[in-house]
Amino acid sequence: MHPMLNTAVKAARRAASIINRASFDVDRVKVTTKNHNDFVTEVDQAAEQAIIEVLKTAYPDHAILAEESGASSNLHDENENVWIIDPLDGTTNFIHGFPQYCVSIALQQKGQITQAVVYDPTRNDLFTATKGAGAFLNEKRIRVSRRDKMADALIGTGFPFRGTEGLDEYMKMFKIMTEKCAGLRRPGAAALDLAYVAAGRLDGFFEKGLQPWDAAAGALLVSEAGGIVADFKGESDYLYKGNVIAGTPKIFGQMVNLLSPFA
């Protein structure tokens, strides 16, 4: 395992230990509302600090872009190493005791995601990838599924939750995709959805309005597992624009054809 990836795994496990302890008594967790239906807990914050501490101890000069604490002061100093962190993707699931959430950590180097960890603490599923070296689940190589027909495909998605301004558009996409695919799922943690595409548990995924920490690690997992990730036009500038389609090569192409009008 690449030394930087090994450090990210250590950080993810440190965060997961905090999350797991809190999960035994979720009702005692302090919850704050950032925006409508957008929550942060003391667990998110503690897990993020644990991750940053591990990463900064190993790589003190690296920059940080994290969901809760934002960008480190050196992020815009032409720093070629940026850790992109979501300490608890699926916070709403977590505070309801719904076991679909994860820790997501990615390393961006010179604009390219090169290391990725998505860790599901409820199932002890550790998804990892290093650019050019493949994607793994619990140290076993994973590949995207072999399905090539949309009618046979199980597709993951995320729908607007912070507000309702995009809901009408989403319902149109929902109708199109529901009519074309075998099933549509909305588990509520985009990083884990992307990891599931990489592992062949989902055949594709789409969502609008994602943040970099939602998609960075999962996107590398998908591409290293033989899939494709792009925006709704099939272009590569998805990470900071936030509109993502991922899937097996043939499913991806069919999804772009269906969803490009919504780009």
Coordinates of C-alpha atoms in Angstrom, one line a residue:
M1 CA 0.0 0.0 0.0
H2 CA 1.3 3.5 -0.9
P3 CA 2.6 5.3 2.2
M4 CA 0.2 8.2 1.7
L5 CA -2.7 5.8 1.3
N6 CA -1.7 4.0 4.4
T7 CA -1.7 7.3 6.4
A8 CA -5.2 8.0 5.0
V9 CA -6.4 4.6 6.1
K10 CA -5.0 5.2 9.6
A11 CA -6.9 8.5 9.7
A12 CA -10.1 7.0 8.5
R13 CA -10.0 4.3 11.1
R14 CA -9.3 6.9 13.8
A15 CA -12.4 8.8 12.7
A16 CA -14.4 5.6 12.5
S17 CA -13.6 4.7 16.1
I18 CA -15.1 8.1 17.2
I19 CA -18.2 7.5 15.0
N20 CA -18.7 3.9 16.3
R21 CA -18.5 4.9 19.9
A22 CA -21.1 7.6 19.3
S23 CA -23.4 5.3 17.4
F24 CA -24.2 3.3 20.5
D25 CA -26.1 6.2 21.9
V26 CA -27.1 8.4 19.1
D27 CA -29.8 10.2 21.1
R28 CA -27.0 11.8 23.2
V29 CA -25.2 13.3 20.2
K30 CA -25.5 17.1 19.9
V31 CA -26.9 18.1 16.5
T32 CA -26.7 21.5 14.9
T33 CA -28.6 22.6 11.8
K34 CA -26.3 24.3 9.2
N35 CA -29.1 24.8 6.7
H36 CA -32.5 23.3 6.0
N37 CA -32.1 19.5 6.3
D38 CA -28.3 20.0 6.5
F39 CA -27.0 18.8 9.8
V40 CA -23.6 18.7 11.6
T41 CA -22.9 16.8 14.8
E42 CA -20.2 17.0 17.4
V43 CA -19.2 13.6 16.0
D44 CA -18.6 15.1 12.5
Q45 CA -16.4 17.7 14.1
A46 CA -14.4 15.3 16.4
A47 CA -13.9 12.8 13.5
E48 CA -12.7 15.6 11.2
Q49 CA -10.2 16.8 13.8
A50 CA -8.9 13.3 14.3
I51 CA -8.4 12.9 10.6
I52 CA -6.6 16.2 10.2
E53 CA -4.4 15.4 13.2
V54 CA -3.2 12.2 11.7
L55 CA -2.6 13.7 8.2
K56 CA -0.9 16.8 9.5
T57 CA 1.4 14.8 11.8
A58 CA 2.6 12.8 8.8
Y59 CA 2.5 15.6 6.2
P60 CA 2.6 19.0 8.0
D61 CA 3.0 21.0 4.7
H62 CA 0.0 19.5 3.0
A63 CA -3.2 21.6 2.6
I64 CA -6.7 20.6 3.8
L65 CA -10.1 21.0 2.3
A66 CA -12.6 19.6 4.8
E67 CA -16.4 19.7 5.0
E68 CA -16.7 21.1 8.5
S69 CA -13.6 23.3 9.0
G70 CA -13.2 24.3 5.3
A71 CA -9.9 25.2 3.7
S72 CA -6.6 25.4 5.5
S73 CA -4.7 28.7 5.4
N74 CA -2.2 27.2 2.9
L75 CA -4.7 25.8 0.4
H76 CA -4.2 28.7 -2.1
D77 CA -0.4 28.8 -1.7
E78 CA 0.0 26.7 -4.9
N79 CA 0.1 23.7 -2.7
E80 CA 0.3 20.6 -4.8
N81 CA -0.9 18.3 -2.1
V82 CA -4.5 18.8 -0.8
W83 CA -6.4 16.3 1.4
I84 CA -10.1 16.4 0.7
I85 CA -12.1 15.2 3.7
D86 CA -15.6 14.3 4.6
P87 CA -15.5 12.9 8.1
L88 CA -19.0 11.6 8.1
D89 CA -20.8 11.4 4.8
G90 CA -24.4 10.6 5.6
T91 CA -24.8 12.6 8.8
T92 CA -28.6 12.5 8.5
N93 CA -28.5 8.7 8.3
F94 CA -26.2 8.6 11.3
I95 CA -28.3 10.7 13.6
H96 CA -31.3 8.5 12.8
G97 CA -29.4 5.3 13.4
F98 CA -29.7 4.3 9.7
P99 CA -26.5 2.4 9.0
Q100 CA -25.5 4.0 5.7
Y101 CA -22.7 6.5 6.2
C102 CA -18.9 6.6 5.8
V103 CA -15.6 8.4 6.2
S104 CA -14.2 9.7 2.9
I105 CA -10.6 10.9 2.4
A106 CA -8.9 11.8 -0.9
L107 CA -5.5 13.2 -1.8
Q108 CA -5.3 15.7 -4.7
Q109 CA -1.9 16.2 -6.2
K110 CA -1.4 18.8 -8.9
G111 CA -5.1 18.8 -9.6
Q112 CA -5.4 15.0 -9.9
I113 CA -6.9 12.7 -7.2
T114 CA -4.2 10.1 -6.5
Q115 CA -5.2 8.4 -3.3
A116 CA -8.7 7.5 -2.0
V117 CA -10.2 5.9 1.1
V118 CA -13.9 5.3 1.7
Y119 CA -14.5 3.5 5.0
D120 CA -17.9 2.2 6.1
P121 CA -17.6 1.7 9.9
T122 CA -20.9 -0.2 10.3
R123 CA -19.8 -3.0 7.9
N124 CA -16.0 -2.6 8.4
D125 CA -15.8 -2.2 4.6
L126 CA -12.6 -0.4 3.6
F127 CA -12.5 0.8 0.0
T128 CA -9.1 2.1 -1.2
A129 CA -7.5 3.2 -4.4
T130 CA -4.2 4.6 -5.7
K131 CA -4.2 6.2 -9.1
G132 CA -2.8 3.7 -11.6
A133 CA -2.9 0.8 -9.1
G134 CA -6.5 -0.3 -9.0
A135 CA -9.3 -0.2 -6.5
F136 CA -9.7 -2.6 -3.5
L137 CA -12.3 -3.6 -0.9
N138 CA -10.7 -5.0 2.2
E139 CA -7.5 -5.5 0.2
K140 CA -9.2 -7.5 -2.5
R141 CA -9.3 -6.1 -6.1
I142 CA -12.7 -4.8 -7.2
R143 CA -14.2 -4.1 -10.6
V144 CA -17.3 -2.4 -11.8
S145 CA -20.1 -4.7 -12.9
R146 CA -20.4 -6.2 -16.3
R147 CA -23.9 -5.1 -16.9
D148 CA -24.2 -3.1 -20.2
K149 CA -28.0 -2.6 -20.6
M150 CA -29.8 0.2 -18.7
A151 CA -32.9 -2.1 -18.4
D152 CA -30.8 -4.4 -16.2
A153 CA -29.0 -1.7 -14.2
L154 CA -29.4 -0.8 -10.6
I155 CA -28.7 3.0 -10.3
G156 CA -27.9 5.0 -7.2
T157 CA -28.8 8.7 -6.9
G158 CA -29.1 11.6 -4.5
F159 CA -31.9 14.1 -4.6
P160 CA -32.1 17.7 -3.4
F161 CA -32.4 18.0 0.4
R162 CA -31.1 21.4 1.4
G163 CA -33.9 23.2 -0.5
T164 CA -36.6 22.5 -2.9
E165 CA -35.4 24.7 -5.8
G166 CA -34.0 21.7 -7.8
L167 CA -36.8 19.2 -6.9
D168 CA -38.9 19.7 -10.0
E169 CA -35.9 19.1 -12.2
Y170 CA -34.9 16.1 -10.2
M171 CA -38.4 14.6 -10.5
K172 CA -38.1 14.8 -14.3
M173 CA -34.8 12.9 -14.1
F174 CA -36.3 10.4 -11.6
K175 CA -39.1 9.6 -14.0
I176 CA -36.7 9.2 -17.0
M177 CA -34.3 6.9 -15.1
T178 CA -37.1 4.9 -13.3
E179 CA -38.6 4.1 -16.7
K180 CA -35.3 3.0 -18.2
C181 CA -33.4 1.1 -15.4
A182 CA -34.1 -1.9 -13.3
G183 CA -34.2 0.1 -10.1
L184 CA -33.3 3.4 -8.5
R185 CA -31.8 3.7 -5.0
R186 CA -31.2 6.8 -2.8
P187 CA -29.2 5.5 0.3
G188 CA -28.0 9.0 1.3
A189 CA -24.2 8.9 1.3
A190 CA -22.7 9.8 -2.1
A191 CA -19.2 8.7 -1.3
L192 CA -20.5 5.2 -0.4
D193 CA -22.7 5.1 -3.5
L194 CA -19.7 5.7 -5.6
A195 CA -17.7 3.0 -3.8
Y196 CA -20.6 0.7 -4.5
V197 CA -20.4 1.4 -8.2
A198 CA -16.7 0.6 -8.0
A199 CA -17.5 -2.7 -6.3
G200 CA -20.3 -3.6 -8.7
R201 CA -23.0 -3.3 -6.1
L202 CA -24.5 -0.5 -8.2
D203 CA -24.2 -0.2 -11.9
G204 CA -24.3 3.6 -12.0
F205 CA -24.8 6.7 -10.0
F206 CA -25.9 10.3 -10.6
E207 CA -26.4 13.4 -8.5
K208 CA -26.3 17.2 -8.9
G209 CA -25.0 19.7 -6.4
L210 CA -22.2 17.6 -4.8
Q211 CA -19.3 19.1 -3.0
P212 CA -15.7 18.0 -3.7
W213 CA -15.5 16.0 -0.4
D214 CA -18.6 14.1 -1.4
A215 CA -17.1 12.8 -4.7
A216 CA -13.3 13.0 -4.7
A217 CA -12.5 9.6 -3.1
G218 CA -15.4 7.7 -4.6
A219 CA -14.6 9.0 -8.1
L220 CA -11.1 7.6 -8.0
L221 CA -12.4 4.3 -6.8
V222 CA -14.8 4.1 -9.8
S223 CA -12.2 5.0 -12.3
E224 CA -9.6 2.6 -10.9
A225 CA -12.2 -0.2 -10.9
G226 CA -12.8 0.3 -14.6
G227 CA -15.7 2.7 -14.6
I228 CA -16.1 6.2 -15.8
V229 CA -16.9 9.4 -13.9
A230 CA -17.8 12.7 -15.5
D231 CA -20.3 15.6 -15.4
F232 CA -23.8 15.5 -17.0
K233 CA -22.2 16.4 -20.4
G234 CA -19.7 13.6 -20.1
E235 CA -16.8 16.0 -19.4
S236 CA -14.2 15.7 -16.8
D237 CA -14.7 19.0 -14.8
Y238 CA -17.1 17.5 -12.3
L239 CA -15.3 17.7 -9.0
Y240 CA -15.8 21.4 -8.3
K241 CA -19.0 21.8 -10.5
G242 CA -20.7 19.1 -8.4
N243 CA -22.8 17.3 -11.1
V244 CA -21.7 13.7 -11.3
I245 CA -22.5 10.7 -13.4
A246 CA -20.5 7.4 -12.7
G247 CA -21.0 3.9 -14.0
T248 CA -19.7 1.0 -16.0
P249 CA -18.5 2.2 -19.4
K250 CA -21.6 1.2 -21.3
I251 CA -24.1 2.2 -18.6
F252 CA -22.3 5.5 -18.2
G253 CA -22.8 6.3 -21.9
Q254 CA -26.5 5.5 -21.7
M255 CA -26.9 7.7 -18.5
V256 CA -25.2 10.6 -20.2
N257 CA -27.5 10.3 -23.2
L258 CA -30.5 10.4 -20.8
L259 CA -29.3 13.1 -18.4
S260 CA -27.3 15.5 -20.6
P261 CA -30.4 17.7 -21.2
F262 CA -30.2 18.5 -17.4
A263 CA -26.6 19.6 -17.5

